[in-house]
């Protein structure tokens, strides 16, 4: 197992399978690394660990974001990764920390989703992911559906910039009771954790309703235990645009939630089926 901080120390400089993370690895990340190893076919599996300052706004949890590099290295090795790449902020942003990315993919700006609450966020994601792609030059990169809008943003960015990198997605890994694994779950007390379970309850409650209005109301009802709901909406899964209240059966639907539970802002999402879809 190699831990490298310099790009020129990567064992093969191009063509690997990259799994970008902010560290504090859990079973969700493990699933991504295992998937990367399964498709690698001899290519190195590079897990990047970089707590990206550009995707945090002032006052967010950058300073207290959990860090556990030794454990991350052991987990990467156990999951079949071959290299942990931990670039410094200077390596990632040699000309200083930029505050915007252009051209920002359109799917990053969908009304009512992340951009409405964390306008800096996808600029930061694109800055970091683009730089990691340039440094590591992977042939494929693996992302989780847990961050569904992010997955679509990265896909659109790769398309816009005509980068020859396959973007592979892995379904969300959940605790036995349905809570989506997240590095931020460790901020939760026991009672906050049980409130956090309402995100999963809300995603399930959206199913089987006749209209989008009914399904979104069912989600809001389930979300009563959380401190604040940033959004709980159903969108076209391909574009994240709003859909008709009674969408055509052929339109794939995705429910997306962001909510504050105690000190943690949690996000989750899931496929939804209405009665006619
Ligand atoms: P993060 O370290 O939280 O920035 O996440 C790094 C990668 O792991 C992203 O592609 C996430 O979507 C993915 N990820 C995080 N949590 C999960 C999960 N519970 N299941 C699947 N993938 C996840």
PDB file of N, CA, C and O and ligand atoms in Angstrom, residues 19-23 25-29 31-32 55 65 142-148 150 170-174 180-184, ligand 1:
ATOM      1  N   UNK A  19     -10.859   7.182  -7.078  1.00  0.00           N
ATOM      2  CA  UNK A  19     -12.003   7.327  -6.172  1.00  0.00           C
ATOM      3  C   UNK A  19     -11.748   8.578  -5.332  1.00  0.00           C
ATOM      4  O   UNK A  19     -10.996   8.530  -4.353  1.00  0.00           O
ATOM      5  N   UNK A  20     -12.359   9.715  -5.700  1.00  0.00           N
ATOM      6  CA  UNK A  20     -12.139  10.933  -4.917  1.00  0.00           C
ATOM      7  C   UNK A  20     -12.937  10.913  -3.610  1.00  0.00           C
ATOM      8  O   UNK A  20     -14.138  10.603  -3.626  1.00  0.00           O
ATOM      9  N   UNK A  21     -12.280  11.236  -2.501  1.00  0.00           N
ATOM     10  CA  UNK A  21     -12.972  11.307  -1.204  1.00  0.00           C
ATOM     11  C   UNK A  21     -12.402  12.460  -0.378  1.00  0.00           C
ATOM     12  O   UNK A  21     -11.344  12.988  -0.694  1.00  0.00           O
ATOM     13  N   UNK A  22     -13.140  12.778   0.695  1.00  0.00           N
ATOM     14  CA  UNK A  22     -12.618  13.730   1.683  1.00  0.00           C
ATOM     15  C   UNK A  22     -12.130  12.977   2.924  1.00  0.00           C
ATOM     16  O   UNK A  22     -11.956  13.580   3.989  1.00  0.00           O
ATOM     17  N   UNK A  23     -11.916  11.669   2.808  1.00  0.00           N
ATOM     18  CA  UNK A  23     -11.412  10.896   3.935  1.00  0.00           C
ATOM     19  C   UNK A  23     -12.494  10.580   4.946  1.00  0.00           C
ATOM     20  O   UNK A  23     -13.689  10.635   4.632  1.00  0.00           O
ATOM     21  N   UNK A  25     -13.171   7.661   6.008  1.00  0.00           N
ATOM     22  CA  UNK A  25     -13.848   6.646   5.191  1.00  0.00           C
ATOM     23  C   UNK A  25     -14.804   5.782   6.020  1.00  0.00           C
ATOM     24  O   UNK A  25     -14.573   5.525   7.195  1.00  0.00           O
ATOM     25  N   UNK A  26     -15.872   5.359   5.357  1.00  0.00           N
ATOM     26  CA  UNK A  26     -16.856   4.459   5.957  1.00  0.00           C
ATOM     27  C   UNK A  26     -17.255   3.432   4.895  1.00  0.00           C
ATOM     28  O   UNK A  26     -16.686   3.427   3.785  1.00  0.00           O
ATOM     29  N   UNK A  27     -18.251   2.626   5.204  1.00  0.00           N
ATOM     30  CA  UNK A  27     -18.597   1.523   4.298  1.00  0.00           C
ATOM     31  C   UNK A  27     -19.096   2.006   2.938  1.00  0.00           C
ATOM     32  O   UNK A  27     -19.023   1.261   1.954  1.00  0.00           O
ATOM     33  N   UNK A  28     -19.602   3.235   2.859  1.00  0.00           N
ATOM     34  CA  UNK A  28     -19.999   3.783   1.561  1.00  0.00           C
ATOM     35  C   UNK A  28     -18.782   3.955   0.664  1.00  0.00           C
ATOM     36  O   UNK A  28     -18.780   3.570  -0.506  1.00  0.00           O
ATOM     37  N   UNK A  29     -17.724   4.544   1.238  1.00  0.00           N
ATOM     38  CA  UNK A  29     -16.485   4.696   0.467  1.00  0.00           C
ATOM     39  C   UNK A  29     -15.907   3.326   0.106  1.00  0.00           C
ATOM     40  O   UNK A  29     -15.388   3.129  -0.991  1.00  0.00           O
ATOM     41  N   UNK A  31     -17.427   0.642  -0.552  1.00  0.00           N
ATOM     42  CA  UNK A  31     -18.140   0.087  -1.716  1.00  0.00           C
ATOM     43  C   UNK A  31     -17.597   0.692  -3.010  1.00  0.00           C
ATOM     44  O   UNK A  31     -17.464   0.002  -4.028  1.00  0.00           O
ATOM     45  N   UNK A  32     -17.281   1.995  -2.971  1.00  0.00           N
ATOM     46  CA  UNK A  32     -16.719   2.646  -4.168  1.00  0.00           C
ATOM     47  C   UNK A  32     -15.348   2.053  -4.509  1.00  0.00           C
ATOM     48  O   UNK A  32     -15.054   1.783  -5.683  1.00  0.00           O
ATOM     49  N   UNK A  55     -15.115  23.807  -1.170  1.00  0.00           N
ATOM     50  CA  UNK A  55     -16.531  23.438  -1.129  1.00  0.00           C
ATOM     51  C   UNK A  55     -17.175  23.683   0.227  1.00  0.00           C
ATOM     52  O   UNK A  55     -18.306  23.273   0.469  1.00  0.00           O
ATOM     53  N   UNK A  65     -14.205  19.024  10.240  1.00  0.00           N
ATOM     54  CA  UNK A  65     -14.479  17.855   9.405  1.00  0.00           C
ATOM     55  C   UNK A  65     -13.565  16.717   9.861  1.00  0.00           C
ATOM     56  O   UNK A  65     -12.364  16.910  10.041  1.00  0.00           O
ATOM     57  N   UNK A 142     -14.851   6.890  -9.867  1.00  0.00           N
ATOM     58  CA  UNK A 142     -16.036   6.293  -9.253  1.00  0.00           C
ATOM     59  C   UNK A 142     -16.637   7.265  -8.242  1.00  0.00           C
ATOM     60  O   UNK A 142     -15.921   7.810  -7.388  1.00  0.00           O
ATOM     61  N   UNK A 143     -17.962   7.479  -8.355  1.00  0.00           N
ATOM     62  CA  UNK A 143     -18.681   8.397  -7.463  1.00  0.00           C
ATOM     63  C   UNK A 143     -19.913   7.701  -6.903  1.00  0.00           C
ATOM     64  O   UNK A 143     -20.472   6.794  -7.532  1.00  0.00           O
ATOM     65  N   UNK A 144     -20.378   8.164  -5.740  1.00  0.00           N
ATOM     66  CA  UNK A 144     -21.547   7.560  -5.106  1.00  0.00           C
ATOM     67  C   UNK A 144     -22.836   8.262  -5.501  1.00  0.00           C
ATOM     68  O   UNK A 144     -22.864   9.491  -5.644  1.00  0.00           O
ATOM     69  N   UNK A 145     -23.903   7.482  -5.625  1.00  0.00           N
ATOM     70  CA  UNK A 145     -25.226   8.067  -5.852  1.00  0.00           C
ATOM     71  C   UNK A 145     -25.696   8.850  -4.632  1.00  0.00           C
ATOM     72  O   UNK A 145     -26.638   9.631  -4.712  1.00  0.00           O
ATOM     73  N   UNK A 146     -25.068   8.615  -3.504  1.00  0.00           N
ATOM     74  CA  UNK A 146     -25.422   9.349  -2.280  1.00  0.00           C
ATOM     75  C   UNK A 146     -25.439  10.852  -2.538  1.00  0.00           C
ATOM     76  O   UNK A 146     -26.293  11.581  -2.032  1.00  0.00           O
ATOM     77  N   UNK A 147     -24.455  11.312  -3.326  1.00  0.00           N
ATOM     78  CA  UNK A 147     -24.388  12.727  -3.705  1.00  0.00           C
ATOM     79  C   UNK A 147     -24.858  12.811  -5.161  1.00  0.00           C
ATOM     80  O   UNK A 147     -24.061  12.986  -6.079  1.00  0.00           O
ATOM     81  N   UNK A 148     -26.160  12.670  -5.340  1.00  0.00           N
ATOM     82  CA  UNK A 148     -26.698  12.434  -6.682  1.00  0.00           C
ATOM     83  C   UNK A 148     -26.493  13.644  -7.597  1.00  0.00           C
ATOM     84  O   UNK A 148     -26.091  13.509  -8.749  1.00  0.00           O
ATOM     85  N   UNK A 150     -24.236  15.903  -7.316  1.00  0.00           N
ATOM     86  CA  UNK A 150     -22.788  15.963  -7.577  1.00  0.00           C
ATOM     87  C   UNK A 150     -22.390  15.001  -8.704  1.00  0.00           C
ATOM     88  O   UNK A 150     -21.581  15.340  -9.575  1.00  0.00           O
ATOM     89  N   UNK A 170     -22.025   4.259  -8.040  1.00  0.00           N
ATOM     90  CA  UNK A 170     -22.285   3.140  -7.129  1.00  0.00           C
ATOM     91  C   UNK A 170     -23.476   3.537  -6.241  1.00  0.00           C
ATOM     92  O   UNK A 170     -23.534   4.669  -5.750  1.00  0.00           O
ATOM     93  N   UNK A 171     -24.445   2.616  -6.046  1.00  0.00           N
ATOM     94  CA  UNK A 171     -25.621   2.946  -5.217  1.00  0.00           C
ATOM     95  C   UNK A 171     -25.239   3.299  -3.773  1.00  0.00           C
ATOM     96  O   UNK A 171     -24.186   2.891  -3.276  1.00  0.00           O
ATOM     97  N   UNK A 172     -26.129   4.010  -3.128  1.00  0.00           N
ATOM     98  CA  UNK A 172     -25.896   4.455  -1.749  1.00  0.00           C
ATOM     99  C   UNK A 172     -25.842   3.273  -0.782  1.00  0.00           C
ATOM    100  O   UNK A 172     -26.717   2.401  -0.817  1.00  0.00           O
ATOM    101  N   UNK A 173     -24.842   3.284   0.069  1.00  0.00           N
ATOM    102  CA  UNK A 173     -24.732   2.263   1.112  1.00  0.00           C
ATOM    103  C   UNK A 173     -25.389   2.816   2.383  1.00  0.00           C
ATOM    104  O   UNK A 173     -25.121   3.955   2.781  1.00  0.00           O
ATOM    105  N   UNK A 174     -26.242   1.996   2.990  1.00  0.00           N
ATOM    106  CA  UNK A 174     -27.011   2.431   4.151  1.00  0.00           C
ATOM    107  C   UNK A 174     -26.696   1.585   5.377  1.00  0.00           C
ATOM    108  O   UNK A 174     -26.288   0.426   5.247  1.00  0.00           O
ATOM    109  N   UNK A 180     -28.384   6.678   5.458  1.00  0.00           N
ATOM    110  CA  UNK A 180     -27.290   6.672   4.486  1.00  0.00           C
ATOM    111  C   UNK A 180     -25.968   6.924   5.216  1.00  0.00           C
ATOM    112  O   UNK A 180     -25.868   7.831   6.045  1.00  0.00           O
ATOM    113  N   UNK A 181     -24.967   6.101   4.914  1.00  0.00           N
ATOM    114  CA  UNK A 181     -23.655   6.305   5.544  1.00  0.00           C
ATOM    115  C   UNK A 181     -23.119   7.670   5.134  1.00  0.00           C
ATOM    116  O   UNK A 181     -23.200   8.056   3.962  1.00  0.00           O
ATOM    117  N   UNK A 182     -22.550   8.386   6.094  1.00  0.00           N
ATOM    118  CA  UNK A 182     -21.968   9.704   5.818  1.00  0.00           C
ATOM    119  C   UNK A 182     -20.919  10.003   6.878  1.00  0.00           C
ATOM    120  O   UNK A 182     -21.099   9.656   8.053  1.00  0.00           O
ATOM    121  N   UNK A 183     -19.853  10.648   6.463  1.00  0.00           N
ATOM    122  CA  UNK A 183     -18.828  11.042   7.435  1.00  0.00           C
ATOM    123  C   UNK A 183     -19.420  11.985   8.474  1.00  0.00           C
ATOM    124  O   UNK A 183     -18.934  12.077   9.597  1.00  0.00           O
ATOM    125  N   UNK A 184     -20.497  12.706   8.091  1.00  0.00           N
ATOM    126  CA  UNK A 184     -21.087  13.674   9.020  1.00  0.00           C
ATOM    127  C   UNK A 184     -22.012  13.012  10.043  1.00  0.00           C
ATOM    128  O   UNK A 184     -22.432  13.676  10.995  1.00  0.00           O
TER     129      UNK A 184
HETATM  130  P1  LIG B   1     -17.116  12.308   0.562  1.00  0.00           P
HETATM  131  O1  LIG B   1     -15.883  11.749   1.196  1.00  0.00           O
HETATM  132  O2  LIG B   1     -18.277  12.403   1.477  1.00  0.00           O
HETATM  133  O3  LIG B   1     -16.842  13.577  -0.214  1.00  0.00           O
HETATM  134  O4  LIG B   1     -17.564  11.248  -0.532  1.00  0.00           O
HETATM  135  C1  LIG B   1     -16.661  10.696  -1.453  1.00  0.00           C
HETATM  136  C2  LIG B   1     -17.413   9.793  -2.387  1.00  0.00           C
HETATM  137  O5  LIG B   1     -18.058   8.767  -1.633  1.00  0.00           O
HETATM  138  C3  LIG B   1     -18.517  10.513  -3.176  1.00  0.00           C
HETATM  139  O6  LIG B   1     -18.550  10.017  -4.500  1.00  0.00           O
HETATM  140  C4  LIG B   1     -19.761  10.124  -2.411  1.00  0.00           C
HETATM  141  O7  LIG B   1     -20.933  10.141  -3.205  1.00  0.00           O
HETATM  142  C5  LIG B   1     -19.424   8.721  -1.983  1.00  0.00           C
HETATM  143  N1  LIG B   1     -20.234   8.317  -0.825  1.00  0.00           N
HETATM  144  C6  LIG B   1     -20.362   8.968   0.353  1.00  0.00           C
HETATM  145  N2  LIG B   1     -21.238   8.315   1.149  1.00  0.00           N
HETATM  146  C7  LIG B   1     -21.686   7.243   0.435  1.00  0.00           C
HETATM  147  C8  LIG B   1     -22.630   6.199   0.699  1.00  0.00           C
HETATM  148  N3  LIG B   1     -23.290   6.114   1.854  1.00  0.00           N
HETATM  149  N4  LIG B   1     -22.839   5.277  -0.263  1.00  0.00           N
HETATM  150  C9  LIG B   1     -22.190   5.351  -1.458  1.00  0.00           C
HETATM  151  N5  LIG B   1     -21.287   6.312  -1.754  1.00  0.00           N
HETATM  152  C10 LIG B   1     -21.041   7.244  -0.824  1.00  0.00           C
END
